[in-house]
One Martini backbone bead per residue (centre of mass of N, CA, C, O) as a GRO file, in nm:
protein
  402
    1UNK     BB    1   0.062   0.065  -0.018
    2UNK     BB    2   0.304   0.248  -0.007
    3UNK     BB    3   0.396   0.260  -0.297
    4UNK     BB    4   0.144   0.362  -0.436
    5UNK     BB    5   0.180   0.638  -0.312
    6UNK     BB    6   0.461   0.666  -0.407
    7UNK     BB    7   0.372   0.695  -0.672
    8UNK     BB    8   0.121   0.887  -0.694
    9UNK     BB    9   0.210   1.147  -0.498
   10UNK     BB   10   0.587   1.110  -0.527
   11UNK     BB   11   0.690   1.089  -0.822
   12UNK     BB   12   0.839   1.383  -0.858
   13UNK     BB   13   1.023   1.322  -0.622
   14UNK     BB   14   1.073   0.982  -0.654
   15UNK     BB   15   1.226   0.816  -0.890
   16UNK     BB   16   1.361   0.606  -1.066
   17UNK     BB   17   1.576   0.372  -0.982
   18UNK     BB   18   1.939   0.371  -0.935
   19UNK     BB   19   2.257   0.246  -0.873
   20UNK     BB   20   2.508   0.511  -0.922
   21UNK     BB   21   2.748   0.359  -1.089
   22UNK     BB   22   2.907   0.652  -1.080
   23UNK     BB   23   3.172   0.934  -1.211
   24UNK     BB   24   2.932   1.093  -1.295
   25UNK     BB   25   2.946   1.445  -1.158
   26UNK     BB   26   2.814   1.729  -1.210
   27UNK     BB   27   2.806   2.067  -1.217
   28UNK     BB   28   2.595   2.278  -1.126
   29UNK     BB   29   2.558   2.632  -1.182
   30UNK     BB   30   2.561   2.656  -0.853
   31UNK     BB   31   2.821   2.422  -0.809
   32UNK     BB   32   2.666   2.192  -0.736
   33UNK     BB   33   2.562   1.886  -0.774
   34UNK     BB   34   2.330   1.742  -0.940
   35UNK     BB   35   2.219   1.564  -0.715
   36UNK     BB   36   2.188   1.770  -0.496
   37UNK     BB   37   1.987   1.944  -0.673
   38UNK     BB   38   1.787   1.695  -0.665
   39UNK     BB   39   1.748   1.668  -0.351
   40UNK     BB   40   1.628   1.936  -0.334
   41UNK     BB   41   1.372   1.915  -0.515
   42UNK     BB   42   1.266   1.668  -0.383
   43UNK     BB   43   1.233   1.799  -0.068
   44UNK     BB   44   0.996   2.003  -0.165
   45UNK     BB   45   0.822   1.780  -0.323
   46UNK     BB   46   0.737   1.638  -0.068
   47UNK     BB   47   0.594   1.882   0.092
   48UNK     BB   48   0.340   1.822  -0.153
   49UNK     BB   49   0.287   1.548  -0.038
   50UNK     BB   50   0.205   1.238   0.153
   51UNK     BB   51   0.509   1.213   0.285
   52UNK     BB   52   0.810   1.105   0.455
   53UNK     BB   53   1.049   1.124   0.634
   54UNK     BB   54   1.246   0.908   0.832
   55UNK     BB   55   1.439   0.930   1.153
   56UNK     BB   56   1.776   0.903   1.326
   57UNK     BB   57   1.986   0.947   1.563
   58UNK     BB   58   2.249   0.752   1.565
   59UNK     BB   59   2.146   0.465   1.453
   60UNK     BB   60   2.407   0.246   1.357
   61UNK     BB   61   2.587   0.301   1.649
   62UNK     BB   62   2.378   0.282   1.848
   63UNK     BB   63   2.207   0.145   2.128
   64UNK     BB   64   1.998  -0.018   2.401
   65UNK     BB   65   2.248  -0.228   2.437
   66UNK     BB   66   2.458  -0.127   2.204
   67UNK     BB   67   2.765  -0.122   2.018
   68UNK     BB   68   2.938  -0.078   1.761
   69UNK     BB   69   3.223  -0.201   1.597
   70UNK     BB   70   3.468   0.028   1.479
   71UNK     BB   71   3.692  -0.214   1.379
   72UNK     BB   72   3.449  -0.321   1.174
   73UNK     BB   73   3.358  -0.346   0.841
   74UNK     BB   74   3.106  -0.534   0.891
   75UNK     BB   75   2.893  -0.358   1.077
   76UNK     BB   76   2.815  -0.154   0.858
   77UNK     BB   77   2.510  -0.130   0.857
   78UNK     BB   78   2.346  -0.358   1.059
   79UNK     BB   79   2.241  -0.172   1.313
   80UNK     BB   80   1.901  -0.079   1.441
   81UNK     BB   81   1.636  -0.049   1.656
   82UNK     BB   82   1.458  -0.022   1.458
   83UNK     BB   83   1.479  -0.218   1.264
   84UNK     BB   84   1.412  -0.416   1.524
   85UNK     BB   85   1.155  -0.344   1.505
   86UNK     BB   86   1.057  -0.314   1.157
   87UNK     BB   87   1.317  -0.429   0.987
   88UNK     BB   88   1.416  -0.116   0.930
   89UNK     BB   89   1.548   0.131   0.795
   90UNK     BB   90   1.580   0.463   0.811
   91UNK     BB   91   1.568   0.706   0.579
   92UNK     BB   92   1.715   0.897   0.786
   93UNK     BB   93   2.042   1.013   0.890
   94UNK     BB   94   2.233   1.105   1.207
   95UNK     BB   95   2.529   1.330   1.262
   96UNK     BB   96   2.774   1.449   1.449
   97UNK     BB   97   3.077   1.698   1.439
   98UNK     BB   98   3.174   1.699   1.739
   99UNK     BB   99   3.515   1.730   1.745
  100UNK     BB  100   3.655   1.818   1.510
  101UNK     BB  101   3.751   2.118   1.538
  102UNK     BB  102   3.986   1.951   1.749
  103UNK     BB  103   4.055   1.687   1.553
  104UNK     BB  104   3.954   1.440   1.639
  105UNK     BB  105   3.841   1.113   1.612
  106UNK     BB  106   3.595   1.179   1.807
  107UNK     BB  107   3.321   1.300   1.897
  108UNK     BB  108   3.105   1.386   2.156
  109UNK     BB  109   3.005   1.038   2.132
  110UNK     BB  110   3.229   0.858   2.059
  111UNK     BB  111   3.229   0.876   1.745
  112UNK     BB  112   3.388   0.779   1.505
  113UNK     BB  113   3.477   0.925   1.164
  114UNK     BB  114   3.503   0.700   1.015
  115UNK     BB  115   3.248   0.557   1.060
  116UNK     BB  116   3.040   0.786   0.975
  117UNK     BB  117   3.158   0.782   0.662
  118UNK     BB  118   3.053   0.469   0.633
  119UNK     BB  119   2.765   0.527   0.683
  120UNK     BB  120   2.670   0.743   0.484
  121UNK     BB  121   2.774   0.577   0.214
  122UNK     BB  122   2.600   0.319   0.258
  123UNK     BB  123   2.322   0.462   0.283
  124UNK     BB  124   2.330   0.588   0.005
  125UNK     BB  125   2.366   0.306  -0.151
  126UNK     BB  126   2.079   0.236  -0.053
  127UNK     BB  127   1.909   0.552  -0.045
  128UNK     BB  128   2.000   0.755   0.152
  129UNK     BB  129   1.994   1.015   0.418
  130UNK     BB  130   2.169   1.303   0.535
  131UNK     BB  131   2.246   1.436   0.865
  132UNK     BB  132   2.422   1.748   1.019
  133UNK     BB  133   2.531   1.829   1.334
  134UNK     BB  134   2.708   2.117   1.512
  135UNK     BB  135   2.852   2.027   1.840
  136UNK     BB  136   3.072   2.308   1.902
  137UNK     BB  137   3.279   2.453   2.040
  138UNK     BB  138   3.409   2.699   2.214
  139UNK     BB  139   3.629   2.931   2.120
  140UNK     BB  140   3.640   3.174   2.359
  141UNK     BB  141   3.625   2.945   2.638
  142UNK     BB  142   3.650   2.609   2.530
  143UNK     BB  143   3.378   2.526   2.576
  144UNK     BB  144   3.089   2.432   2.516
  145UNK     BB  145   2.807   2.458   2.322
  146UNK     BB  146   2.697   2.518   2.621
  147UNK     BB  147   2.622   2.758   2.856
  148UNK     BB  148   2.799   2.809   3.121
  149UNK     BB  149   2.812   2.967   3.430
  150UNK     BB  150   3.159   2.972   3.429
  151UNK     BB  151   3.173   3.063   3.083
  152UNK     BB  152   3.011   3.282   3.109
  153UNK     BB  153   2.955   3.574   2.968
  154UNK     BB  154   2.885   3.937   3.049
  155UNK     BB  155   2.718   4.139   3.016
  156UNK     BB  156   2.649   4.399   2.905
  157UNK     BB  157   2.496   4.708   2.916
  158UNK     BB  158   2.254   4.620   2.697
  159UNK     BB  159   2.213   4.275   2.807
  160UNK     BB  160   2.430   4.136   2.626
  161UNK     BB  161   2.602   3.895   2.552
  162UNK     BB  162   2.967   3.898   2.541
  163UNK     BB  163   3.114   3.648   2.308
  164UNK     BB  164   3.203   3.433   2.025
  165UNK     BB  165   3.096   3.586   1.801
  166UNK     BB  166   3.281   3.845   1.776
  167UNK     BB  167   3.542   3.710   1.783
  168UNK     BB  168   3.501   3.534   1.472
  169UNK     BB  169   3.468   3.739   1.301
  170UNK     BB  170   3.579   3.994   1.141
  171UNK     BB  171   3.885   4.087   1.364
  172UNK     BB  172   3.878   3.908   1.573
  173UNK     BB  173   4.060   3.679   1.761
  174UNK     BB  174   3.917   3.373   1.693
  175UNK     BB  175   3.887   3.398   1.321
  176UNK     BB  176   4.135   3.167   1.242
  177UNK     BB  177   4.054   2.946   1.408
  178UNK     BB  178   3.763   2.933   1.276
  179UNK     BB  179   3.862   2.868   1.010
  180UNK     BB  180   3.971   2.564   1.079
  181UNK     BB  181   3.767   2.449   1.156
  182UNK     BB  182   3.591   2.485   0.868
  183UNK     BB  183   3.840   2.315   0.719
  184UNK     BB  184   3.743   2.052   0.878
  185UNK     BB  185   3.456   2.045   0.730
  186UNK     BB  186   3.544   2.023   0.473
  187UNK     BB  187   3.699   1.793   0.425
  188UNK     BB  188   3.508   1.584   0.563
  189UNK     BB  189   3.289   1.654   0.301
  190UNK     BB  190   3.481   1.581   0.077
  191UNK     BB  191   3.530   1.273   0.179
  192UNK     BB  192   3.218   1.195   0.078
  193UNK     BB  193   3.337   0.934  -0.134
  194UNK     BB  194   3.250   0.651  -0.363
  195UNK     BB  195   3.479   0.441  -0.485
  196UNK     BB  196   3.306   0.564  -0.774
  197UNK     BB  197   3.344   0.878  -0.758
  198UNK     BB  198   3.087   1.021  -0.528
  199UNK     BB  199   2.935   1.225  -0.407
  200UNK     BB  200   2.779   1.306  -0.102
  201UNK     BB  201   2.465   1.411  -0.025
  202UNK     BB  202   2.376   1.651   0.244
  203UNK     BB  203   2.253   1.800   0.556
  204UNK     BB  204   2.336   2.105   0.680
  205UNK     BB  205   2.291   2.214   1.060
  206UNK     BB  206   2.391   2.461   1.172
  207UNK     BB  207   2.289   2.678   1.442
  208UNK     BB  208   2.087   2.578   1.620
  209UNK     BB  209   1.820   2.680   1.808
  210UNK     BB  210   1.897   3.007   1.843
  211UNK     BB  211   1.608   3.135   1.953
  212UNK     BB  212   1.754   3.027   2.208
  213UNK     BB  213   2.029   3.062   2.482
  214UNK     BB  214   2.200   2.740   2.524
  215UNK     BB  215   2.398   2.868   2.299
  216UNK     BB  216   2.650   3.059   2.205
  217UNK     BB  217   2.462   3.146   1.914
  218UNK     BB  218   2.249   3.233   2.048
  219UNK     BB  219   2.014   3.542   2.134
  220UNK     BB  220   2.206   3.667   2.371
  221UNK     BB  221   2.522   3.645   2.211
  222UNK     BB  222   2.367   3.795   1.987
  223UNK     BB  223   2.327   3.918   1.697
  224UNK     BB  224   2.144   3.926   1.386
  225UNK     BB  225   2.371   3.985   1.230
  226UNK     BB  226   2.598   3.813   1.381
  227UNK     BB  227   2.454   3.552   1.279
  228UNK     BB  228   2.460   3.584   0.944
  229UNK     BB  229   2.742   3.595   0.929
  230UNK     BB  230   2.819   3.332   0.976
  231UNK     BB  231   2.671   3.199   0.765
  232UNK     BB  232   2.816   3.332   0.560
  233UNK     BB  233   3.087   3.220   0.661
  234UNK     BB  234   3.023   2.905   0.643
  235UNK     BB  235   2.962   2.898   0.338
  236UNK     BB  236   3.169   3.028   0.226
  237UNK     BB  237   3.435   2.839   0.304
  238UNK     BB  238   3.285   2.583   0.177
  239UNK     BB  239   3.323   2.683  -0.105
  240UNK     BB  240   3.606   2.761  -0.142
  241UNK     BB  241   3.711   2.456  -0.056
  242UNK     BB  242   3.496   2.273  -0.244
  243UNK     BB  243   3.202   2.226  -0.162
  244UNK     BB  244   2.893   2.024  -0.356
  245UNK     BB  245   2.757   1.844  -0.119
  246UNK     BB  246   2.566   2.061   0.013
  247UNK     BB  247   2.303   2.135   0.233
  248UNK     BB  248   2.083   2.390   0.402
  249UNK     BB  249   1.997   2.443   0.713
  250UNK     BB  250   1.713   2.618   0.917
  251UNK     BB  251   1.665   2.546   1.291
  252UNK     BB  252   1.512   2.664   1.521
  253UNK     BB  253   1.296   2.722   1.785
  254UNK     BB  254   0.981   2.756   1.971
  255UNK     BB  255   0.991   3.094   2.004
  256UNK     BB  256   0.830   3.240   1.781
  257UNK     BB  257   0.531   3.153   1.791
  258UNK     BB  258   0.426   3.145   1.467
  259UNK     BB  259   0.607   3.436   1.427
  260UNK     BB  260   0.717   3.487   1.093
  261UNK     BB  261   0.907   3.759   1.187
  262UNK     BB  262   1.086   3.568   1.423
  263UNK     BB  263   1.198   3.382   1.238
  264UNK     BB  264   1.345   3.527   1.005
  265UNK     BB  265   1.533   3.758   1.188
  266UNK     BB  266   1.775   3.513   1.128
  267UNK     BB  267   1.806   3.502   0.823
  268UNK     BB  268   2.049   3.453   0.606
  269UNK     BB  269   1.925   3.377   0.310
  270UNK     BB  270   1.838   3.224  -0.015
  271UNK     BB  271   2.139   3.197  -0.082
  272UNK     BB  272   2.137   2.949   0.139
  273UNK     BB  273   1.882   2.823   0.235
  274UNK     BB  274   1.702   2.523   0.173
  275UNK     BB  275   1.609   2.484   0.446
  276UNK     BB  276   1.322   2.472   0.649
  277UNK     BB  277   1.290   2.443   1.028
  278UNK     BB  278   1.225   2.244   1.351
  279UNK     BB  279   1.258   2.230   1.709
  280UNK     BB  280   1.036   1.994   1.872
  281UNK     BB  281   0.958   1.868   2.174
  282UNK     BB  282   0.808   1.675   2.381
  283UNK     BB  283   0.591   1.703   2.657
  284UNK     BB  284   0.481   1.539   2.943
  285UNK     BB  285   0.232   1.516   3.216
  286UNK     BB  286   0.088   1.336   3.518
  287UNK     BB  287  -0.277   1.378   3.521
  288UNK     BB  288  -0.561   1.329   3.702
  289UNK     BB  289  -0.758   1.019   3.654
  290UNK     BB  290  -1.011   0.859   3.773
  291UNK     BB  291  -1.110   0.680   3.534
  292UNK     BB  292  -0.821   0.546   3.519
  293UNK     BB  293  -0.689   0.252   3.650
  294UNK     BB  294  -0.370   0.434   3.677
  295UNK     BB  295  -0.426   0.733   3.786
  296UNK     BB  296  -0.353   0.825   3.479
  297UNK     BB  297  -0.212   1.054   3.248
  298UNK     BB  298  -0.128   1.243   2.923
  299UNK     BB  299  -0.078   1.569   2.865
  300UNK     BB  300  -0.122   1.706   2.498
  301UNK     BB  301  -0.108   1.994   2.509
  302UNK     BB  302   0.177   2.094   2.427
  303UNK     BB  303   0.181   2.024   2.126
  304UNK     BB  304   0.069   2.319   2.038
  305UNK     BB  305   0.358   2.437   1.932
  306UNK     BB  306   0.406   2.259   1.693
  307UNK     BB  307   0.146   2.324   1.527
  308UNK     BB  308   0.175   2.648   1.549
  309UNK     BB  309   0.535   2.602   1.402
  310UNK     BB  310   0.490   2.424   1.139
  311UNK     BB  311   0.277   2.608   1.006
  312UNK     BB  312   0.418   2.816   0.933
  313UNK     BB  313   0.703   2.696   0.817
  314UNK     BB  314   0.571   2.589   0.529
  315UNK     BB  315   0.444   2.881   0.461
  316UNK     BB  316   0.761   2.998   0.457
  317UNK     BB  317   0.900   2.774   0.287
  318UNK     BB  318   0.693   2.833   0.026
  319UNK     BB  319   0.766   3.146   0.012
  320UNK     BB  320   1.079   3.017  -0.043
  321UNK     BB  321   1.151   2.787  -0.177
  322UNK     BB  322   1.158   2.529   0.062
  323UNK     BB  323   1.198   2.288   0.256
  324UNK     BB  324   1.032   2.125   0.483
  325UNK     BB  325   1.100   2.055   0.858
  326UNK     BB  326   1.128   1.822   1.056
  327UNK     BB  327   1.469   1.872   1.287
  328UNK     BB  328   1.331   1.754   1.546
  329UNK     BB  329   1.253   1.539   1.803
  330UNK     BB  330   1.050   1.381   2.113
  331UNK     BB  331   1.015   1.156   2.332
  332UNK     BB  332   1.139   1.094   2.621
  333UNK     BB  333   1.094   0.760   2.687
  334UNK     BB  334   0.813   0.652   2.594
  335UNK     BB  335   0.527   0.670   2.787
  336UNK     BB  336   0.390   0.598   2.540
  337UNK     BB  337   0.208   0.376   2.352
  338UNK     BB  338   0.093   0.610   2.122
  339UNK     BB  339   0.293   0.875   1.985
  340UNK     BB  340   0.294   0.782   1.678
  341UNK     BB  341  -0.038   0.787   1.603
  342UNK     BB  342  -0.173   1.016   1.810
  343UNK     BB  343   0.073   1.242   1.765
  344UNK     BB  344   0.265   1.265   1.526
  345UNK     BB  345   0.115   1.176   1.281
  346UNK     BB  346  -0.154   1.403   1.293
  347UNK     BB  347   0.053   1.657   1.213
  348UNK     BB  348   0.173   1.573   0.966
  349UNK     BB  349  -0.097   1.559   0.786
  350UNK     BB  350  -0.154   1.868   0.816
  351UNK     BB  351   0.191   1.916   0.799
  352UNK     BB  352   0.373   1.914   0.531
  353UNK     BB  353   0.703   1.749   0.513
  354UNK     BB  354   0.986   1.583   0.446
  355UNK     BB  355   1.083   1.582   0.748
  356UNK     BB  356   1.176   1.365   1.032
  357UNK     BB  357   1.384   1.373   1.362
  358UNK     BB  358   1.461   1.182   1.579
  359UNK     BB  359   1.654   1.098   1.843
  360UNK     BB  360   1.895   0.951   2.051
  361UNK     BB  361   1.997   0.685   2.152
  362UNK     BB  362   2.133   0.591   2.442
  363UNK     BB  363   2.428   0.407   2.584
  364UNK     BB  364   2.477   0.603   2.854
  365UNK     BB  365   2.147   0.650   2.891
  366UNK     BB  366   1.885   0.483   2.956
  367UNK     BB  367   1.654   0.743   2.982
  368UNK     BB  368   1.760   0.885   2.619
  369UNK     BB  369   1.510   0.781   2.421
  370UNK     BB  370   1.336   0.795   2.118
  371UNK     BB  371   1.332   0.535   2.019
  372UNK     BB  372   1.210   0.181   1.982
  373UNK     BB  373   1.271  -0.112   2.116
  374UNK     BB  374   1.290  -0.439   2.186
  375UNK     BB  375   1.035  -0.424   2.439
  376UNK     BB  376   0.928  -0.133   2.413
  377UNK     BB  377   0.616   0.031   2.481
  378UNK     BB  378   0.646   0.143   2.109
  379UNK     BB  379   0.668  -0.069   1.918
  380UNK     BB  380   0.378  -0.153   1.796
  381UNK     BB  381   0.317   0.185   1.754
  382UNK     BB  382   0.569   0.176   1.532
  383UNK     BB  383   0.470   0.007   1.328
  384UNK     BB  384   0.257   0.111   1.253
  385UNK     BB  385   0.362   0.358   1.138
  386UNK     BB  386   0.534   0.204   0.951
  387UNK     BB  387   0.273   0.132   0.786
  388UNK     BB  388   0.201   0.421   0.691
  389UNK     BB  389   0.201   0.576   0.388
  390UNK     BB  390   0.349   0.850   0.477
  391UNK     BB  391   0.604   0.649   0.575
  392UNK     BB  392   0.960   0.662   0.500
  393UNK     BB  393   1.160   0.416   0.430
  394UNK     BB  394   1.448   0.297   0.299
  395UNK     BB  395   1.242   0.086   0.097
  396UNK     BB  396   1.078   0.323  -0.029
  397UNK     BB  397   1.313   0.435  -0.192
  398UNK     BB  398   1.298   0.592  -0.509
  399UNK     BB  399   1.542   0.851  -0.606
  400UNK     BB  400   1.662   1.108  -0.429
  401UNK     BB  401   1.888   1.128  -0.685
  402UNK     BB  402   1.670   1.170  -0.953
   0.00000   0.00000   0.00000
């Protein structure tokens, strides 16, 4: 039934399958490569269809009570605690680079940078697609992306705290440091070309949630033009790089509050972003309900702010030429047995958007994981999901890039 609306909703996004396995691969007028731009071309028309992608972080490197053995080129793509619910692999895997910009041969959550290379272009080789989110150190006082009260600058007189943006800027103290960064950011993307010579198209997702104010680049610590400034500075050095295989996303928080006046204020224009998105997790708290005999329910009210904030951002994706992505999302620990199609669900369909992204399973952090794992209480209404015409997992995919 899935394959039937994929021909029939989403034929003009997503075209019959090639096997890629071609070393020619020419760069359109953008500069960037043809197939990025066929991927670009379909994640709009995506959001016109009735479909849209699965994904999950660091699906495929570890999940709950398991981790990829890094060593062995035989694990990649091997396993993935969805696969384990639904028999398939995500259509969308996610991956961040934090802690490249430092050398590290391992991000900030332990996967080693050659294993994530080798999970991208496997994905690819799959038909699936792949996107990067970048949670890097601060520049200018070492500490992490998240900032933390012993190493926050004081606040301005004008009330804005001064600390990394302006320093990584044009004539900055850090602007050096900041483009070694940007530079090491340019090498992994450029390195992402399979066996047979085609440079693999992502999703690169750096600068998200910006406006909250719990990471660097957040809206306490820079102002709208000194964001707008980065977005500049860092697609201009990648660009300058070589890098021909990247799309890019803007991704604010639930601050905007459905006015499109408000998530626009940092918008750095048109002719960088490709995809316009939102990051908005679910919360729900257990209400007093005497009518139920375990006591309690999950009060969904709180979902109200995905319904106006993703009917925006369609809105205002569709009016600059965008695809629209839910691109974070997720219930962490799945306390509810049914979130996958009585919550999430029945908001994409009234929201077209060309993909989903829930967070990570975390292999450290026991009650940490969005997606569900086998034994998890709503794996089987997970399964269900997996089954809804509108949900595209990997093996639904049929030409992402032609």
């Amino acid at each position: 039934m899935k394959n039937i609306i994929l021909a029939a909703a989403a034929l003009a996004a997503l075209t019959a399958c090639t096997n890629g396995k071609s070393n020619h691969d020419p760069l359109a007028d953008t500069g960037r490569t043809e197939r990025t731009e066929r991927l670009l071309q379909n994640l709009r028309q995506l959001g016109d269809s009735a479909v849209y992608l699965v994904g999950h972080h660091d699906d495929t490197v570890y999940g709950i009570g398991w981790e990829a053995d890094y060593t062995a080129d035989s694990t990649v793509h091997q396993r993935s605690d969805i696969r384990s619910v639904c028999g398939d692999f995500p259509a969308l895997l996610s991956f961040d680079l934090g802690h490249l910009e430092l050398g590290d041969a391992q991000n900030l959550d332990g996967v080693p940078f050659s294993r994530i290379r080798q999970e991208i272009i496997a994905h690819f080789d799959h038909g699936g697609l792949t996107t990067l989110s970048w949670h890097l150190n601060n520049p200018l006082t070492g500490g992490t992306s998240w900032i933390e009260e012993e190493t926050s600058p004081q606040p301005s007189p004008a009330g804005r705290q001064e600390g990394a943006m302006p320093a990584i800027l044009a004539d900055g103290p850090t602007h050096d440091l900041f483009i070694t960064w940007l530079d090491r950011v340019a090498d992994f993307l450029n390195s992402l070309e399979t066996p047979y010579g085609v440079r693999v198209p992502v999703l690169f997702r750096p600068w998200h949630e910006h406006t909250g104010s719990w990471f660097w680049w957040g809206a306490d610590h820079c102002t709208p033009e000194q964001y707008k400034a980065l977005w500049q500075l860092t697609v201009s050095r990648l660009r300058e790089r070589g890098v021909v295989n990247a799309l890019y996303a803007y991704s604010p928080g639930t601050e905007p509050d459905g006015n499109a006046e408000k998530y626009l204020e940092r918008y750095p224009g048109d002719d960088i972003i490709d995809l316009m998105g939102l990051d908005c997790y679910y919360k729900a708290t257990p209400q007093p309900s005497p009518a139920e005999t375990d006591g309690g329910r999950l009060e969904r009210t709180e979902w109200t702010s995905l319904e106006k904030n993703i009917a925006m951002v369609c809105r205002v994706a569709k009016e600059h030429d965008k695809a629209a992505a839910l691109t974070e999302t997720g219930f962490e620990g799945l306390p509810s047995t049914d979130w996958w199609t009585a919550t999430l669900a029945p908001v994409l369909e009234r929201h077209p958007v060309s993909y989903v992204l829930v967070w990570r399973n975390a292999r450290e952090r026991p009650t940490h994981f969005f997606a569900p794992y086998p034994g998890q209480q709503s794996a089987s209404d997970f399964v269900r999901f997996y089954n809804d015409p509108h949900t595209l997992f990997l093996r639904d995919l049929n030409g992402l890039y032609q």
